[in-house]
PDB file of C-alpha atoms in Angstrom:
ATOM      1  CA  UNK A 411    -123.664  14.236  42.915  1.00  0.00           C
ATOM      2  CA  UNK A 412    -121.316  12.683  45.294  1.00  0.00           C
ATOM      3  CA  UNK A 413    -118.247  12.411  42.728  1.00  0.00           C
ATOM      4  CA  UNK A 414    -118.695  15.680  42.342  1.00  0.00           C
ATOM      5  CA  UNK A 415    -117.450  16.057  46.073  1.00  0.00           C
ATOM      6  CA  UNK A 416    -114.343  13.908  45.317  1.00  0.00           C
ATOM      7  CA  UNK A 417    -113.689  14.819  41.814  1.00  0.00           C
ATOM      8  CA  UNK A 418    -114.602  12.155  39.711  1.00  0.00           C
ATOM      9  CA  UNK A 419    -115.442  12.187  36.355  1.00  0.00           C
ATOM     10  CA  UNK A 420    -118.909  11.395  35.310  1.00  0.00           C
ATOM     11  CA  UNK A 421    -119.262   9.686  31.712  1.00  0.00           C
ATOM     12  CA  UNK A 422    -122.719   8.892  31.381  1.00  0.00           C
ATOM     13  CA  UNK A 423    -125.174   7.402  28.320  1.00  0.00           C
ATOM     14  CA  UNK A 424    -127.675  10.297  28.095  1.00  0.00           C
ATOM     15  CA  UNK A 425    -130.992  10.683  26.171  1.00  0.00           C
ATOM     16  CA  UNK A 426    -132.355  13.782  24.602  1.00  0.00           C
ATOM     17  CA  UNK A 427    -134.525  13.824  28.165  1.00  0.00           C
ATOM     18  CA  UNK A 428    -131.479  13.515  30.515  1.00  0.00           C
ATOM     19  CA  UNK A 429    -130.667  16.076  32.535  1.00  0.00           C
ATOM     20  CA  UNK A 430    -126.800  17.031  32.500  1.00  0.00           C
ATOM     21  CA  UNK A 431    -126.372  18.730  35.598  1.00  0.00           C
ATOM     22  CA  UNK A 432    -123.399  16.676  37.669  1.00  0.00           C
ATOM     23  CA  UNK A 433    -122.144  14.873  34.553  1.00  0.00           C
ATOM     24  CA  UNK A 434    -119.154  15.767  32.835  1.00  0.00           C
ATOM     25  CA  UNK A 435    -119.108  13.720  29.711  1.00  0.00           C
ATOM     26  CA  UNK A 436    -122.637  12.801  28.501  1.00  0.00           C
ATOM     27  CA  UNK A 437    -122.577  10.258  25.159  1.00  0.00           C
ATOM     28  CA  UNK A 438    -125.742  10.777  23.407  1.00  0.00           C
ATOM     29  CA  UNK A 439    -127.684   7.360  22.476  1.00  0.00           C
ATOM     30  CA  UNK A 440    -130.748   5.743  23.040  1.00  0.00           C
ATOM     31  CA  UNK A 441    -130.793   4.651  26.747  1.00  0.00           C
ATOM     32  CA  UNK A 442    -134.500   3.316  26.281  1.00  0.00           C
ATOM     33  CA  UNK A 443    -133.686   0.113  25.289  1.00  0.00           C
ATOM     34  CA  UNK A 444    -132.078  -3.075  26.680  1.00  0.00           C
ATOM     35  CA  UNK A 445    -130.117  -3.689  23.343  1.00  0.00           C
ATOM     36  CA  UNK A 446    -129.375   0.037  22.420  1.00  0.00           C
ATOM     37  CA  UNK A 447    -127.467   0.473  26.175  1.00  0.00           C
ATOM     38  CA  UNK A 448    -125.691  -3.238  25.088  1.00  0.00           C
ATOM     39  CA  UNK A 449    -124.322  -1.838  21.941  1.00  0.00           C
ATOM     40  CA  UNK A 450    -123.070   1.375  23.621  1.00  0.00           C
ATOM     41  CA  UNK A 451    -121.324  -1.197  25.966  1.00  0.00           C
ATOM     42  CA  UNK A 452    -119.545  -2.440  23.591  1.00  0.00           C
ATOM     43  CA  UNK A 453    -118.615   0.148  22.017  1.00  0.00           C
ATOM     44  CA  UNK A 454    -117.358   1.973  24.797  1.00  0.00           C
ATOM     45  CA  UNK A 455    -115.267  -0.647  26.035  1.00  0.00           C
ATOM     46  CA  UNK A 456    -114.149  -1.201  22.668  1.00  0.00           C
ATOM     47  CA  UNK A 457    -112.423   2.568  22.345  1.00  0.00           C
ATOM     48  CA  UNK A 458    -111.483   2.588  25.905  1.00  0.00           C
ATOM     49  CA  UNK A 459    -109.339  -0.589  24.462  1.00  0.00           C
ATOM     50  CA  UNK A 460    -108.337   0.917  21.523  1.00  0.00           C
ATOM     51  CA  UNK A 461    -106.973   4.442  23.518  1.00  0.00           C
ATOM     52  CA  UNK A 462    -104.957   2.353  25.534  1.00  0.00           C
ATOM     53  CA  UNK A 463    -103.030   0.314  22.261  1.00  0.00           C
ATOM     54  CA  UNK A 464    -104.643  -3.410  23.884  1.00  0.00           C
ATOM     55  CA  UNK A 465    -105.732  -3.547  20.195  1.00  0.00           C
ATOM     56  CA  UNK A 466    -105.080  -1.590  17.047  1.00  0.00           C
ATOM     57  CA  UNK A 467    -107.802   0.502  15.004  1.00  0.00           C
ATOM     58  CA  UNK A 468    -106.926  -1.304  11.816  1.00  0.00           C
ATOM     59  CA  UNK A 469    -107.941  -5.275  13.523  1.00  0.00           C
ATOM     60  CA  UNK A 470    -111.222  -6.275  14.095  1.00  0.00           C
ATOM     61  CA  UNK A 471    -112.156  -7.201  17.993  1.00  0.00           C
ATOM     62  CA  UNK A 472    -113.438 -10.436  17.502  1.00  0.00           C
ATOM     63  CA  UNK A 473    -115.859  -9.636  20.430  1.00  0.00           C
ATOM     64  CA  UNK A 474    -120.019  -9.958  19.494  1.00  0.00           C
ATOM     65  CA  UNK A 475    -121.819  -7.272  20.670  1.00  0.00           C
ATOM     66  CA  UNK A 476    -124.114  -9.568  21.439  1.00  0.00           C
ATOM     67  CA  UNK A 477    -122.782 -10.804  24.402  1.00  0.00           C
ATOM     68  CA  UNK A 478    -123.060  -7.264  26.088  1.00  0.00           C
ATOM     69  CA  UNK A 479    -126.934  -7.708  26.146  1.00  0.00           C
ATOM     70  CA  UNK A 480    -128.499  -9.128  29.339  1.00  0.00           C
ATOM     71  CA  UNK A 481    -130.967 -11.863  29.373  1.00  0.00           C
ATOM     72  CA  UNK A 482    -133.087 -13.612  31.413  1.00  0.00           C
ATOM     73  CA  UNK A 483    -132.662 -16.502  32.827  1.00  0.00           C
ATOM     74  CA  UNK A 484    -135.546 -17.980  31.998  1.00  0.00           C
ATOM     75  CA  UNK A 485    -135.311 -16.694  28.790  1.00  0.00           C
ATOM     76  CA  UNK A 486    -132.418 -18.445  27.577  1.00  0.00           C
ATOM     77  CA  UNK A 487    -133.903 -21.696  29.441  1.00  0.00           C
ATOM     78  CA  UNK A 488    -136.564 -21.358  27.179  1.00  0.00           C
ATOM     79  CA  UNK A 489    -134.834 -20.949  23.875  1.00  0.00           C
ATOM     80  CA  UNK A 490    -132.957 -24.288  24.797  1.00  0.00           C
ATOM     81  CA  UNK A 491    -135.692 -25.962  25.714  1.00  0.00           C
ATOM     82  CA  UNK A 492    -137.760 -24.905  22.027  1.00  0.00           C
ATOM     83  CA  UNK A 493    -134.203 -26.041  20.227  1.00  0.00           C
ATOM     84  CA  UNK A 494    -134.035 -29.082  21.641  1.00  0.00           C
ATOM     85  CA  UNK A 495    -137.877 -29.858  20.871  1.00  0.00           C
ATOM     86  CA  UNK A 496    -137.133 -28.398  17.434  1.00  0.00           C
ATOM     87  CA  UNK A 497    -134.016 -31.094  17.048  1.00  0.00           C
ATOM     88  CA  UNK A 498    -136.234 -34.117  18.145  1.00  0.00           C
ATOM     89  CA  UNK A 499    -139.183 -33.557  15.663  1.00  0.00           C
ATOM     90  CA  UNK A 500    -136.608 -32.957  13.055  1.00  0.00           C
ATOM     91  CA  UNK A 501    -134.739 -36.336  14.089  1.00  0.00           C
ATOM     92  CA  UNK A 502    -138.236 -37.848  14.317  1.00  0.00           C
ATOM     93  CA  UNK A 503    -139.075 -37.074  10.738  1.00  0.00           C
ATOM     94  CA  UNK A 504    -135.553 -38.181   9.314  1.00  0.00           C
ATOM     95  CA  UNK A 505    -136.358 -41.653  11.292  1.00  0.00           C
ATOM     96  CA  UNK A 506    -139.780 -41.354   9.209  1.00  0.00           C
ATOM     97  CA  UNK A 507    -138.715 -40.263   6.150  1.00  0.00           C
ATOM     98  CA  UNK A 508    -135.968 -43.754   6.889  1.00  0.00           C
ATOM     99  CA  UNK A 509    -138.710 -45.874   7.276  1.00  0.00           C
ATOM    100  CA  UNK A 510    -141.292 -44.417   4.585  1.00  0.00           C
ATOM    101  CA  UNK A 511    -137.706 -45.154   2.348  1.00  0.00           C
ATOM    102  CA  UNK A 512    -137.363 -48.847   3.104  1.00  0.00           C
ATOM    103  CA  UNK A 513    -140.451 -50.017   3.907  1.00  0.00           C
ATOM    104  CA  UNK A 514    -139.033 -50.819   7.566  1.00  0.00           C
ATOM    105  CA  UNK A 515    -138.872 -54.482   6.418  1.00  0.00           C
ATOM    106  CA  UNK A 516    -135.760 -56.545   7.083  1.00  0.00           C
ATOM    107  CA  UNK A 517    -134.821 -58.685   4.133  1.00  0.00           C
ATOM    108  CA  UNK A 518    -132.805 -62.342   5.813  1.00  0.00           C
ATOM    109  CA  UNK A 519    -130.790 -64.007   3.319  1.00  0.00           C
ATOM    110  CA  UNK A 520    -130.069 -68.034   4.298  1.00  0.00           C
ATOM    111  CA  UNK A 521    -126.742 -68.553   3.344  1.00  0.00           C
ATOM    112  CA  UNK A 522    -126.365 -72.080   4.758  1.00  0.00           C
ATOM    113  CA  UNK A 523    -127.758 -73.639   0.902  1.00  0.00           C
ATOM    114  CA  UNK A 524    -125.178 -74.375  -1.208  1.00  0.00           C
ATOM    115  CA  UNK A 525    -124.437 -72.445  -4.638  1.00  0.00           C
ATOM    116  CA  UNK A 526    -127.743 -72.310  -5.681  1.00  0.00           C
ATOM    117  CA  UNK A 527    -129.438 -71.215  -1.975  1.00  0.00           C
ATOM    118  CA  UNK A 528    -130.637 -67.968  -3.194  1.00  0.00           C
ATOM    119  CA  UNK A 529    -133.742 -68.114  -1.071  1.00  0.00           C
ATOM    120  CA  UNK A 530    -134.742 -64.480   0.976  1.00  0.00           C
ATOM    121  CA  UNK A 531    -137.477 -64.190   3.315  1.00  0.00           C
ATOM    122  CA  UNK A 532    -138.900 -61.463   4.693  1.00  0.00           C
ATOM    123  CA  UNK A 533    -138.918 -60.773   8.345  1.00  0.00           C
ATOM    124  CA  UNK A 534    -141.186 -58.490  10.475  1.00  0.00           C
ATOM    125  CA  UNK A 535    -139.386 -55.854  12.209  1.00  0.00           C
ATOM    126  CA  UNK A 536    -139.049 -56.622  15.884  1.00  0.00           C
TER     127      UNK A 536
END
């Protein structure tokens, strides 16, 4: 209501339940949803950069919509958190899978006999 006082446009992201009354472009989209109002982000910003030639309509902007949706936080924390658990089992069960492999014995070889010293022992690990 104010920039109607000074003149201003109004562009807003309008539902089918917004009321129009001080707004002098409405975009219809979903404006329900934190992913739906991303999207329109982007591409909104992506046409206001195309109408003023910062990129052409024929090349790609290389820009993922996906970094126009907010998240928590603690949110993200959390998804680190659950990828780095998710990397140590999976090293944990390579290091298994090693040992399962080998029998986690270590075979010594004495070297010190002459031609003949083909004598191994087996050592426990540790």
């Amino acid at each position: 209501r104010e920039s109607a006082y000074v003149n201003i446009p109004v562009i807003a992201f309008c539902n089918t339940d917004s009321p129009l009354r001080f707004i002098d472009i409405a975009i219809p989209c979903n404006n329900k949803a934190k992913h739906s109002i991303g999207l329109m982000w982007w591409l909104l910003a992506r046409e206001v950069l195309r109408l003023r030639g910062t990129i052409s309509r024929t090349q790609d902007w290389d820009v993922m919509c996906d970094l126009y949706f907010f998240r928590e936080p603690d949110e993200i924390e959390k998804d680190e958190i659950a990828q780095q658990e998710k990397e140590q089992k999976e090293n944990e069960a390579q290091q298994q899978t090693y040992q399962q492999d080998w029998g986690g014995e270590q075979v010594q070889q004495d070297w010190s006999g002459g031609a003949g010293g083909e004598q191994t022992t087996l050592a426990e690990p540790g």
